[in-house]
C-alpha cells in the first residue's frame, strides 16, 4: 500500500524554485534516502511534507488523505513526525518531558481534569511517563541515565538521539529525519546507524525518509535513494543504480565530501 | 517539618520587624544584613540550603498549611493596623495578578505588557455590576474573571499572528486601548472620574466595610478583605499549581520553548495560546474585582502602563514560571517600597532598576523554576 504519494510537488520563494515538480511514492515500512548538495531543497521538501510550507502546486497524499489545507498538527495526527536539521528540541524541558511531548496523552488531557486533580489526568501522566521511559530504552542507557536532564545540557549526539525518540513516540507511520548524523563524529555516526537499524527492526511498519550528505551512511540503511539538485529530482531508485548514475556523480559526488 | 516551620517563622518575624521599625535606614540595614546572610549561607553552607530546598519541595502541603496558619494570625500580630493590613491586601492582590501573568508569560511564553487591562476589566465589571445593576458582589466576582478571560481571548486573536517583540507591542497597545475605552465610555464607566461608592460586599450578614469585631479585639475593616484575599490567593495558587503540573501545563511549556516544533508535534497552538491568555487574564480579572470592592473607588488612571510593568517586574524578580517566585516577587515589590515612601517619586525607576538588575545578574530570579523530577523506568526503579 502506498503510504505517502507525492505528485509534482513544487514551491517557489520569489524567483527561487526550491522544490521543482518532485514526485515519489513511499510504501509502508520502506526507507527512502534523500541526498543532494547544499541548498538543493531537501529541508524544503520536509517542510512541505510536514505542512510548514504550502506547496505552490502539486499534491501530497498521506495514508490515503490529501494533506492540502491541513495544519501541521493535523498532518502529525495523520501519522507523520519529523526531526529538524538544526535540532529543535524543547530546550528547557528535560529529556523525559521532551519525549512525552510526542505522546498523544499530552493532548488527551482535559483542562478541567487537570485542575480537579482527577484520576484520569493522573493515570494519563503515569502512562505518559511509562511510555516515554520505554521509548528511551532503544538507546540503551544513554538517555535513561539522563532522563531528568534539561535538553540543552545534553551532549550533541544525545540531542540527536532524543529528537529521534520524540519523533517515534507518537507511533507514527512515517518519520522524516533531517540529517540525523550532522555534527557527529565517525564513531557516533556508526552508532547512530546501528540505532536506526534497531528502530527499523523494532518498528517494521515504520517508513522513514532520511536526508543525509554522507552516501556511506545511507547505503546500509535505505531501500531507495532520491537525489535532488536545484530542487529537481535528478535520480530515484535503488542505491547502487543511483550511485552509478552519471548525472548524480556530476551534480553531487563530484563535489567531494561536504561536512554540513 | 521542623525546618519548614522554623524558616517560615523567621520570615514572619522578619516581616513584623520590618513593619514595626520605623526608621528606613535601620530597615535598609537589616534587610541588607539579611541578604548578605542568605548569600553567605548559600556559599558556605550549600548543603544546608539544599536540604531546606528539598524539604520544601517534598512537603508542599505542609509548607502551604503552615504558611496559611501563620498568615491567619497576621492581623492580630499587626494589632489590626489599618495601614499595614491594606499594604498586605495589596500584596495579596498583586500576588494573584503575578500568578496569572506568570502563567501567561512564564509558562506559555506569551509576553504581555498590558496586563493591567485585565485588572481594569475585572474592577469595572464588579464596580458596574454592584453599583449600577445592584448585583451581589459574590456573583460579580466570578463574572469579573470571566469577562477578563473573554478580553484575554480578544487580545489573543491578533496575538496569534505575532511573536516576540511584536507580541509585546500588540499587548502594550491593548492596554492603552482598554484604558482609553474606560475614559471615553463615560455613560458606563464614569470617564475620568471613575466609579465612586462601589458598595462593600456583605458576607453572611456582615458588612465587610465595617470593623471586624472579635469582642476582645477589634480589627480594622481591612482585616475582612485580608481574609477574603488570602482565601482567593490560596485557591489561585492551588489552581495554578495544578495547571502547571498537568500535561496541559507541560504542553504550554513546550509551546513557549518552540512554537514550530510544538505544532509539528500535534499541538493546535491557536487553541493553547487562547487558553493561556484566557486563564492568565481570569486571575487578573478576579484581583481587579477584589480591588474595586475593597477600595470602593476606581478610575482609569489606576490601571495604567506602569501597573503592567510592575506586575512584570514581580515575576521577573521572583523567577519566570516559578509559582513561589511570583508570590514572593509580588510581596517584596509591594511591601518593600512602603518603607521608603519618602522616595515615592522614584518608585517606577526602582522597578526599572529591579528588572535590569535581574536580567543582568539573576536571570532565573529569587526562587527559580524547578523542573519536575520524574522517576523513569517503573518496574526496575522501585526501591
Ligand atoms: N523560507 C524560505 N524563503 C526563501 N527561500 C527559501 C526558504 N526556505 C528555503 N529557501 C531556499 O530554498 C532553497 C533550498 O533550501 P533547503 O534548505 O531546502 O536546502 P537543503 O537541501 O536542505 O540544504 P542543506 O543541505 O544546506 O540543508 C535554498 O536556495 C534556500 O535559500
Ligand atoms: Mg537542509
XYZ file of C-alpha atoms and ligand atoms in Angstrom:
675
model
C 0.000 0.000 0.000
C 1.224 3.465 -0.790
C 1.635 5.271 2.475
C 2.846 8.504 1.022
C 2.242 9.640 -2.514
C 3.806 12.861 -3.728
C 2.845 14.240 -7.132
C 4.582 17.099 -8.949
C 5.361 18.928 -5.748
C 6.588 22.467 -6.408
C 7.259 25.505 -4.264
C 8.646 28.866 -5.280
C 10.104 31.505 -2.986
C 10.004 34.600 -5.112
C 12.090 33.616 -8.085
C 13.701 30.566 -6.498
C 12.067 27.248 -7.264
C 13.211 25.413 -4.156
C 11.387 22.199 -4.961
C 10.569 21.571 -8.580
C 7.970 19.000 -9.681
C 9.147 16.267 -7.378
C 7.168 13.026 -7.432
C 7.723 9.857 -5.489
C 5.883 7.242 -3.501
C 6.708 5.504 -0.267
C 5.425 2.117 0.858
C 4.766 1.229 4.464
C 7.991 0.045 6.052
C 10.141 1.451 3.285
C 13.144 3.679 3.887
C 13.999 6.407 1.422
C 17.226 8.347 1.421
C 17.242 11.913 0.092
C 20.579 13.329 -0.914
C 21.704 16.429 -2.721
C 24.097 19.327 -2.386
C 23.528 22.282 -0.061
C 20.502 24.284 -0.978
C 19.076 21.608 -3.238
C 15.721 21.650 -1.466
C 15.896 18.710 0.927
C 14.778 20.566 4.010
C 12.198 22.449 1.986
C 10.773 19.119 0.858
C 10.422 18.080 4.504
C 8.776 21.373 5.360
C 6.281 20.766 2.595
C 5.561 17.232 3.733
C 5.024 18.299 7.329
C 2.811 21.209 6.345
C 5.042 24.078 7.443
C 5.111 25.336 3.853
C 2.163 25.209 1.489
C 3.116 23.982 -1.987
C 2.760 26.280 -4.968
C 1.438 23.291 -6.853
C 1.332 19.536 -6.617
C -0.241 17.202 -4.097
C 0.744 15.106 -1.098
C -1.359 12.112 -0.110
C -0.624 10.668 3.312
C -2.324 7.467 4.454
C -4.979 7.938 1.817
C -5.728 11.577 2.673
C -4.803 14.683 0.739
C -2.886 16.931 3.115
C -3.827 20.062 1.210
C -5.086 22.738 3.589
C -4.283 20.756 6.706
C -2.374 22.361 9.565
C 0.938 20.986 10.751
C -0.617 19.424 13.815
C -3.324 17.751 11.750
C -0.695 16.231 9.498
C 1.092 14.992 12.600
C -2.091 13.261 13.640
C -2.264 11.547 10.272
C 0.941 9.832 11.305
C 3.846 11.983 10.194
C 6.503 13.234 12.547
C 9.926 14.671 11.944
C 13.227 15.896 13.266
C 14.868 19.182 12.353
C 18.170 19.833 10.683
C 19.451 22.175 13.360
C 17.751 20.412 16.211
C 14.580 21.896 17.634
C 14.143 20.270 20.977
C 12.179 21.892 23.758
C 15.432 23.139 25.201
C 14.309 23.994 28.659
C 12.350 20.793 29.213
C 14.039 17.682 30.437
C 14.620 14.560 28.390
C 11.564 12.701 29.556
C 9.291 15.698 29.048
C 10.594 16.145 25.524
C 9.635 12.605 24.633
C 6.294 12.954 26.389
C 5.514 15.841 24.060
C 5.437 13.326 21.244
C 2.763 11.275 23.002
C -0.938 11.582 22.411
C -1.568 11.523 26.181
C -0.371 15.113 26.378
C -3.129 16.239 24.073
C -5.778 13.998 25.556
C -5.966 15.730 28.910
C -8.967 17.767 29.807
C -8.286 21.088 31.423
C -10.988 20.587 33.994
C -9.469 17.229 34.836
C -6.087 18.785 35.361
C -7.267 21.286 37.949
C -9.658 18.948 39.711
C -6.793 16.510 40.167
C -8.930 13.816 38.611
C -7.826 10.240 38.390
C -7.871 10.286 34.620
C -5.233 13.009 34.495
C -3.048 11.145 36.978
C -3.394 7.927 35.003
C -2.546 9.680 31.777
C 0.531 11.232 33.355
C 1.716 7.929 34.719
C 1.068 6.278 31.403
C 2.945 9.009 29.544
C 5.980 8.719 31.810
C 5.994 4.952 31.370
C 5.682 5.106 27.624
C 8.354 7.775 27.323
C 10.736 5.802 29.517
C 10.192 2.767 27.372
C 10.926 4.642 24.177
C 14.209 5.928 25.588
C 15.353 2.390 26.065
C 16.036 1.863 22.374
C 19.228 3.797 23.019
C 20.164 1.639 25.970
C 21.107 3.657 28.997
C 22.397 6.630 27.028
C 19.226 8.615 27.574
C 17.665 6.795 30.525
C 20.632 7.775 32.649
C 19.924 11.422 31.815
C 16.139 11.327 31.920
C 15.840 14.336 34.196
C 18.469 16.435 32.477
C 17.390 19.555 30.645
C 17.681 19.053 26.871
C 20.102 21.940 26.421
C 22.518 20.255 28.845
C 22.777 17.128 26.707
C 25.872 16.319 24.677
C 25.353 16.910 20.999
C 24.916 13.300 19.952
C 22.369 12.660 22.684
C 20.296 15.590 21.488
C 20.047 13.870 18.128
C 19.008 10.677 19.824
C 16.426 12.493 21.854
C 14.982 14.001 18.701
C 14.572 10.562 17.222
C 12.893 9.312 20.395
C 10.460 12.192 20.346
C 9.732 11.548 16.686
C 8.852 7.897 17.132
C 6.990 8.400 20.411
C 3.668 9.004 18.722
C 3.833 5.707 16.892
C 3.868 7.470 13.537
C 3.529 5.856 10.143
C 6.374 7.845 8.666
C 9.202 9.845 10.170
C 11.346 12.416 8.412
C 14.920 12.617 9.661
C 16.751 15.749 8.554
C 20.488 14.994 8.694
C 20.393 12.957 11.897
C 24.164 12.487 11.896
C 25.018 16.169 11.483
C 27.690 17.172 13.961
C 28.557 13.598 14.919
C 31.997 12.092 14.538
C 32.703 8.831 12.710
C 32.146 6.562 15.662
C 28.991 8.304 16.771
C 27.645 8.133 13.241
C 28.227 4.420 13.186
C 26.423 4.007 16.498
C 23.546 6.086 15.201
C 23.418 3.947 12.105
C 23.072 0.845 14.254
C 20.452 2.556 16.372
C 18.406 3.418 13.322
C 18.647 -0.155 12.131
C 17.386 -1.165 15.567
C 14.470 1.218 15.246
C 13.673 -0.221 11.842
C 13.745 -3.718 13.205
C 11.608 -2.854 16.196
C 9.081 -0.999 14.059
C 8.903 -2.851 10.750
C 5.828 -0.930 9.621
C 7.502 2.432 10.045
C 8.513 4.272 6.899
C 11.498 6.550 7.090
C 12.708 9.360 4.885
C 16.201 10.379 5.786
C 18.177 13.329 4.463
C 21.904 12.848 4.518
C 25.035 14.185 2.953
C 27.033 11.074 3.611
C 26.343 8.453 0.962
C 28.093 5.847 3.079
C 25.712 6.435 5.933
C 22.702 5.970 3.719
C 23.932 2.887 1.947
C 23.217 0.286 4.582
C 20.004 1.905 5.730
C 17.826 2.767 2.792
C 15.792 0.832 0.290
C 15.763 3.609 -2.257
C 17.509 6.886 -2.861
C 16.334 10.144 -4.354
C 18.815 12.775 -5.487
C 17.799 16.411 -5.535
C 19.649 19.120 -7.394
C 18.367 22.675 -7.610
C 15.035 21.397 -6.387
C 14.696 18.837 -9.138
C 14.719 15.116 -8.644
C 17.556 14.012 -10.920
C 17.647 10.364 -9.916
C 15.441 7.972 -8.000
C 15.881 4.256 -7.440
C 17.953 1.584 -5.749
C 21.127 2.810 -4.105
C 23.581 1.124 -6.444
C 21.791 2.295 -9.573
C 21.667 5.853 -8.343
C 25.277 5.833 -7.205
C 26.286 4.778 -10.712
C 24.160 7.437 -12.400
C 26.279 9.932 -14.308
C 24.139 12.966 -13.563
C 24.403 12.212 -9.891
C 28.128 11.872 -9.965
C 28.349 15.166 -11.781
C 25.932 17.057 -9.592
C 26.739 15.685 -6.237
C 29.516 13.225 -5.772
C 31.804 15.304 -7.891
C 31.800 17.994 -5.277
C 33.526 15.792 -2.786
C 32.588 15.371 0.847
C 30.599 18.082 2.398
C 30.574 18.310 6.107
C 27.435 20.189 6.931
C 8.669 19.712 59.178
C 10.620 21.493 61.923
C 12.840 23.088 59.314
C 9.901 24.382 57.344
C 8.169 25.662 60.454
C 11.313 27.389 61.633
C 12.154 29.139 58.391
C 8.603 30.289 57.880
C 8.503 31.689 61.410
C 11.773 33.513 60.771
C 10.200 35.047 57.694
C 7.139 36.028 59.735
C 9.202 37.683 62.440
C 11.323 39.486 59.899
C 8.187 40.893 58.364
C 6.844 42.053 61.725
C 10.169 43.636 62.485
C 10.026 45.318 59.115
C 6.614 46.743 59.953
C 7.332 47.894 63.461
C 10.690 49.537 62.922
C 10.055 52.987 61.582
C 13.486 54.267 60.668
C 14.092 53.494 56.972
C 17.844 53.389 57.496
C 17.566 50.717 60.169
C 15.221 48.745 57.916
C 17.578 49.034 54.973
C 20.447 47.951 57.227
C 18.676 44.860 58.491
C 17.461 43.957 55.015
C 20.979 44.282 53.653
C 22.284 42.156 56.534
C 19.608 39.580 55.770
C 20.501 39.411 52.091
C 24.193 39.130 52.916
C 23.374 36.361 55.396
C 21.395 34.437 52.779
C 24.119 34.803 50.162
C 26.715 33.785 52.739
C 24.688 30.763 53.777
C 24.301 29.731 50.168
C 28.048 29.935 49.607
C 29.309 28.440 52.861
C 26.593 26.000 53.802
C 25.342 24.928 50.391
C 24.299 21.611 51.897
C 22.027 23.234 54.429
C 20.293 25.337 51.798
C 19.899 22.330 49.521
C 18.439 20.353 52.403
C 15.997 23.106 53.053
C 15.025 23.377 49.395
C 14.421 19.679 49.273
C 12.370 19.743 52.458
C 10.211 22.455 50.932
C 9.865 20.741 47.580
C 8.940 17.406 49.137
C 6.367 18.757 51.560
C 4.443 21.321 49.579
C 1.262 20.563 51.505
C 2.879 21.287 54.872
C 4.558 24.403 53.535
C 1.197 25.705 52.404
C -0.646 24.833 55.603
C 1.968 26.396 57.888
C 2.065 29.493 55.699
C -1.711 29.809 55.807
C -1.849 29.328 59.587
C 0.813 31.973 60.094
C -0.924 34.273 57.662
C -4.210 33.925 59.500
C -2.599 35.234 62.695
C -1.064 38.201 60.918
C -3.871 40.747 61.509
C -3.591 40.060 65.246
C 0.178 40.444 65.239
C -0.336 43.727 63.471
C -2.928 44.733 66.120
C -5.355 45.310 63.291
C -3.255 48.173 61.997
C -5.269 49.516 59.063
C -2.345 50.816 57.081
C -0.255 47.687 57.116
C -3.235 45.453 56.585
C -4.008 47.461 53.498
C -0.427 47.035 52.315
C -0.760 43.304 52.840
C -4.046 43.256 50.960
C -2.369 44.906 48.027
C 0.470 42.404 48.232
C -2.005 39.564 48.051
C -3.862 41.114 45.130
C -0.584 41.604 43.327
C 0.370 38.026 44.100
C -2.838 36.840 42.408
C -2.078 39.023 39.390
C 1.522 37.854 39.298
C 0.379 34.236 39.326
C -1.976 34.919 36.427
C 0.577 36.818 34.386
C 3.224 34.258 35.218
C 1.046 31.560 33.763
C 0.597 33.506 30.554
C 4.150 34.782 30.203
C 6.344 32.490 32.258
C 4.623 29.248 31.453
C 3.159 29.717 27.999
C 5.679 32.280 26.773
C 3.064 34.842 25.747
C 4.682 38.145 26.643
C 2.074 40.548 27.955
C 2.798 44.181 28.688
C -0.837 45.132 29.010
C -1.881 43.006 31.935
C -3.341 45.998 33.754
C -6.144 45.940 31.189
C -7.454 42.657 32.572
C -7.297 44.007 36.094
C -9.217 47.070 34.947
C -11.851 44.949 33.262
C -12.307 42.913 36.417
C -12.501 46.023 38.562
C -15.020 47.754 36.301
C -17.101 44.600 35.996
C -17.510 44.430 39.744
C -17.892 48.188 40.007
C -20.596 48.478 37.378
C -22.469 45.322 38.288
C -22.631 46.006 42.014
C -23.062 49.769 41.833
C -25.333 50.211 38.835
C -27.031 46.855 38.445
C -27.230 46.013 42.125
C -25.887 42.526 41.569
C -24.294 40.763 44.518
C -20.527 41.008 44.753
C -20.293 37.248 45.091
C -21.826 36.820 41.662
C -19.989 39.783 40.158
C -16.563 38.482 41.169
C -16.592 35.315 39.056
C -18.104 37.368 36.238
C -15.143 39.741 36.569
C -12.830 36.798 35.969
C -14.965 35.597 33.098
C -15.072 38.973 31.330
C -11.342 39.350 31.739
C -10.961 35.911 30.146
C -13.101 36.959 27.220
C -10.908 40.004 26.760
C -7.924 37.697 27.069
C -9.208 35.792 24.063
C -9.861 39.058 22.227
C -6.249 40.058 22.837
C -5.144 36.565 21.957
C -6.699 36.649 18.493
C -4.401 39.274 16.964
C -1.584 37.910 19.090
C -1.870 34.604 17.245
C -0.162 36.091 14.254
C 2.780 37.685 16.030
C 5.650 36.600 18.234
C 8.272 38.116 20.486
C 8.736 41.871 20.182
C 5.662 42.255 18.028
C 3.531 40.467 20.564
C 4.898 42.795 23.227
C 3.836 45.788 21.115
C 0.370 44.370 20.494
C -0.169 43.861 24.216
C 1.002 47.384 25.043
C -1.480 48.703 22.507
C -4.191 46.544 24.019
C -3.534 48.010 27.458
C -3.759 51.532 26.093
C -6.934 50.814 24.143
C -8.717 49.438 27.179
C -7.668 52.424 29.233
C -8.932 54.806 26.533
C -12.223 52.942 26.365
C -12.668 53.333 30.102
C -12.019 57.047 29.748
C -14.362 57.545 26.841
C -17.343 55.331 27.599
C -18.414 57.868 30.173
C -22.002 56.669 30.453
C -20.968 53.330 31.815
C -17.552 53.888 33.308
C -17.794 57.408 34.615
C -14.917 58.573 32.414
C -12.020 60.282 34.167
C -13.984 60.486 37.397
C -14.231 56.745 37.552
C -16.743 54.957 39.721
C -17.305 56.141 43.275
C -19.097 54.471 46.161
C -18.800 50.939 44.958
C -20.626 49.041 47.714
C -18.683 46.845 50.095
C -19.676 43.214 49.938
C -21.656 41.553 52.684
C -20.736 38.158 53.924
C -23.338 36.240 55.929
C -24.863 39.476 57.064
C -21.535 41.063 57.980
C -20.674 44.279 56.199
C -17.126 43.803 55.027
C -16.668 47.558 55.062
C -17.094 47.625 58.858
C -14.562 46.726 61.533
C -14.033 43.094 62.313
C -15.016 42.776 65.965
C -13.926 39.773 67.991
C -15.169 41.119 71.315
C -11.739 41.093 72.919
C -10.190 42.824 69.959
C -11.430 44.916 67.104
C -9.584 44.778 63.796
C -9.948 47.464 61.180
C -12.224 46.583 58.262
C -9.210 45.767 56.095
C -8.931 42.530 58.037
C -12.152 41.322 56.365
C -10.625 41.794 52.971
C -7.349 40.387 54.181
C -9.023 37.059 54.893
C -11.023 37.113 51.677
C -7.956 37.906 49.575
C -5.933 35.301 51.409
C -8.540 32.665 50.644
C -8.590 33.604 46.993
C -4.801 33.649 46.819
C -4.765 30.143 48.285
C -7.283 28.943 45.694
C -5.388 30.683 42.894
C -2.126 29.094 43.969
C -3.661 25.634 44.028
C -5.308 26.108 40.632
C -2.167 27.456 39.002
C -0.132 24.711 40.593
C -2.480 22.076 39.219
C -2.486 23.647 35.771
C 1.274 23.852 35.757
C 1.826 20.295 36.846
C -0.644 18.785 34.422
C 0.130 17.542 30.954
C -1.665 20.659 29.742
C 0.915 22.737 31.590
C 3.681 20.693 30.027
C 2.289 21.378 26.574
C 2.265 25.120 27.317
C 5.898 24.891 28.348
C 6.732 23.178 25.088
C 4.912 25.898 23.168
C 6.988 28.510 24.992
C 10.190 26.706 24.076
C 9.467 26.280 20.384
C 6.158 27.058 18.753
C 7.022 25.494 15.422
C 8.242 22.246 16.956
C 5.181 22.156 19.200
C 2.969 22.462 16.131
C 4.874 19.720 14.368
C 4.202 17.541 17.400
C 0.486 17.874 17.193
C -0.315 20.924 19.273
C -3.002 23.139 17.872
C -1.227 26.199 19.143
C -4.096 28.527 18.352
C -6.130 26.756 20.972
C -3.324 26.630 23.512
C -2.437 30.283 23.083
C -6.009 31.412 23.559
C -6.349 29.210 26.621
C -3.158 30.634 28.088
C -4.465 34.165 27.575
C -7.877 33.313 28.962
C -6.545 31.621 32.081
C -3.932 34.276 32.792
C -6.466 37.050 32.282
C -9.007 35.356 34.536
C -6.892 35.865 37.634
C -6.192 39.448 36.648
C -9.949 39.998 36.477
C -10.509 38.392 39.857
C -7.898 40.526 41.566
C -9.309 43.614 39.870
C -12.767 42.744 41.164
C -11.461 42.360 44.696
C -9.652 45.658 44.378
C -12.821 47.502 43.365
C -14.806 46.101 46.269
C -12.044 46.836 48.752
C -11.194 50.400 47.702
C -14.782 51.336 46.697
C -13.398 53.690 44.109
C -11.798 53.051 40.742
C -10.591 55.274 37.928
C -8.815 54.539 34.642
C -5.562 56.067 35.867
C -5.232 53.251 38.431
C -4.760 50.746 35.641
C -2.066 52.328 33.549
C 1.002 51.010 31.822
C 3.065 51.313 34.987
C 0.865 48.728 36.666
C 1.546 46.286 33.840
C 5.250 46.924 34.253
C 5.027 46.450 37.989
C 3.424 43.019 37.639
C 6.008 42.019 35.038
C 8.850 43.099 37.310
C 7.348 40.989 40.101
C 7.522 37.813 38.068
C 10.966 38.641 36.730
C 12.239 39.255 40.240
C 10.608 36.101 41.577
C 11.642 33.927 38.659
C 9.710 33.325 35.455
C 7.430 30.305 35.589
C 8.050 29.883 39.311
C 4.916 29.828 41.456
C 6.560 30.682 44.796
C 8.657 33.187 42.869
C 5.601 35.072 41.642
C 4.188 35.290 45.157
C 7.465 36.352 46.772
C 8.128 38.839 43.982
C 4.702 40.401 44.455
C 5.058 40.656 48.221
C 8.558 42.028 48.026
C 7.803 44.708 45.480
C 4.627 45.823 47.244
C 5.864 45.832 50.796
C 9.445 46.953 50.431
C 8.749 50.348 48.814
C 6.315 51.167 51.627
C 9.186 51.875 53.986
C 10.658 54.298 51.526
C 7.642 56.420 50.871
C 9.838 59.472 51.146
C 11.208 58.397 47.771
C 7.766 57.826 46.303
C 8.640 59.691 43.118
C 11.375 57.223 42.307
C 9.149 54.208 42.577
C 8.832 53.415 38.881
C 12.554 53.936 38.498
C 13.071 51.428 41.282
C 11.007 48.830 39.389
C 13.020 49.527 36.272
C 16.277 49.038 38.156
C 14.988 45.767 39.593
C 14.161 44.472 36.110
C 17.541 45.465 34.705
C 19.470 44.037 37.657
C 17.557 40.775 37.497
C 18.062 40.382 33.787
C 21.769 41.120 34.151
C 22.704 39.225 37.270
C 19.865 36.946 38.241
C 18.225 35.620 35.112
C 16.301 32.994 36.989
C 15.015 35.236 39.744
C 14.909 34.805 43.517
C 13.216 31.427 43.509
C 13.981 29.871 40.120
C 11.600 27.499 38.422
C 12.302 23.901 39.374
C 11.870 21.074 36.935
C 9.754 18.196 37.978
C 11.786 15.108 38.687
C 10.280 12.041 37.112
C 11.167 8.545 38.089
C 11.583 6.882 34.722
C 11.697 3.109 34.272
C 8.979 1.979 36.596
C 9.335 -1.689 37.440
C 13.114 -1.658 37.886
C 13.401 1.723 39.570
C 11.261 0.736 42.562
C 13.467 0.902 45.615
N 11.540 30.332 3.689
C 12.314 30.494 2.605
N 12.302 31.655 1.935
C 13.074 31.824 0.843
N 13.882 30.900 0.344
C 13.946 29.703 0.974
C 13.170 29.443 2.139
N 13.429 28.188 2.551
C 14.339 27.698 1.707
N 14.653 28.594 0.747
C 15.582 28.391 -0.371
O 15.306 27.150 -0.927
C 16.492 26.511 -1.341
C 16.563 25.134 -0.749
O 16.875 25.221 0.643
P 16.880 23.961 1.604
O 17.076 24.458 2.966
O 15.705 23.144 1.340
O 18.196 23.189 1.130
P 18.839 21.866 1.726
O 18.891 20.906 0.614
O 18.137 21.455 2.952
O 20.291 22.377 2.046
P 21.278 21.941 3.223
O 21.988 20.748 2.732
O 22.180 23.105 3.367
O 20.461 21.695 4.422
C 17.631 27.411 -0.934
O 18.032 28.153 -2.057
C 17.024 28.310 0.097
O 17.628 29.574 0.071
Mg 18.627 21.197 4.885
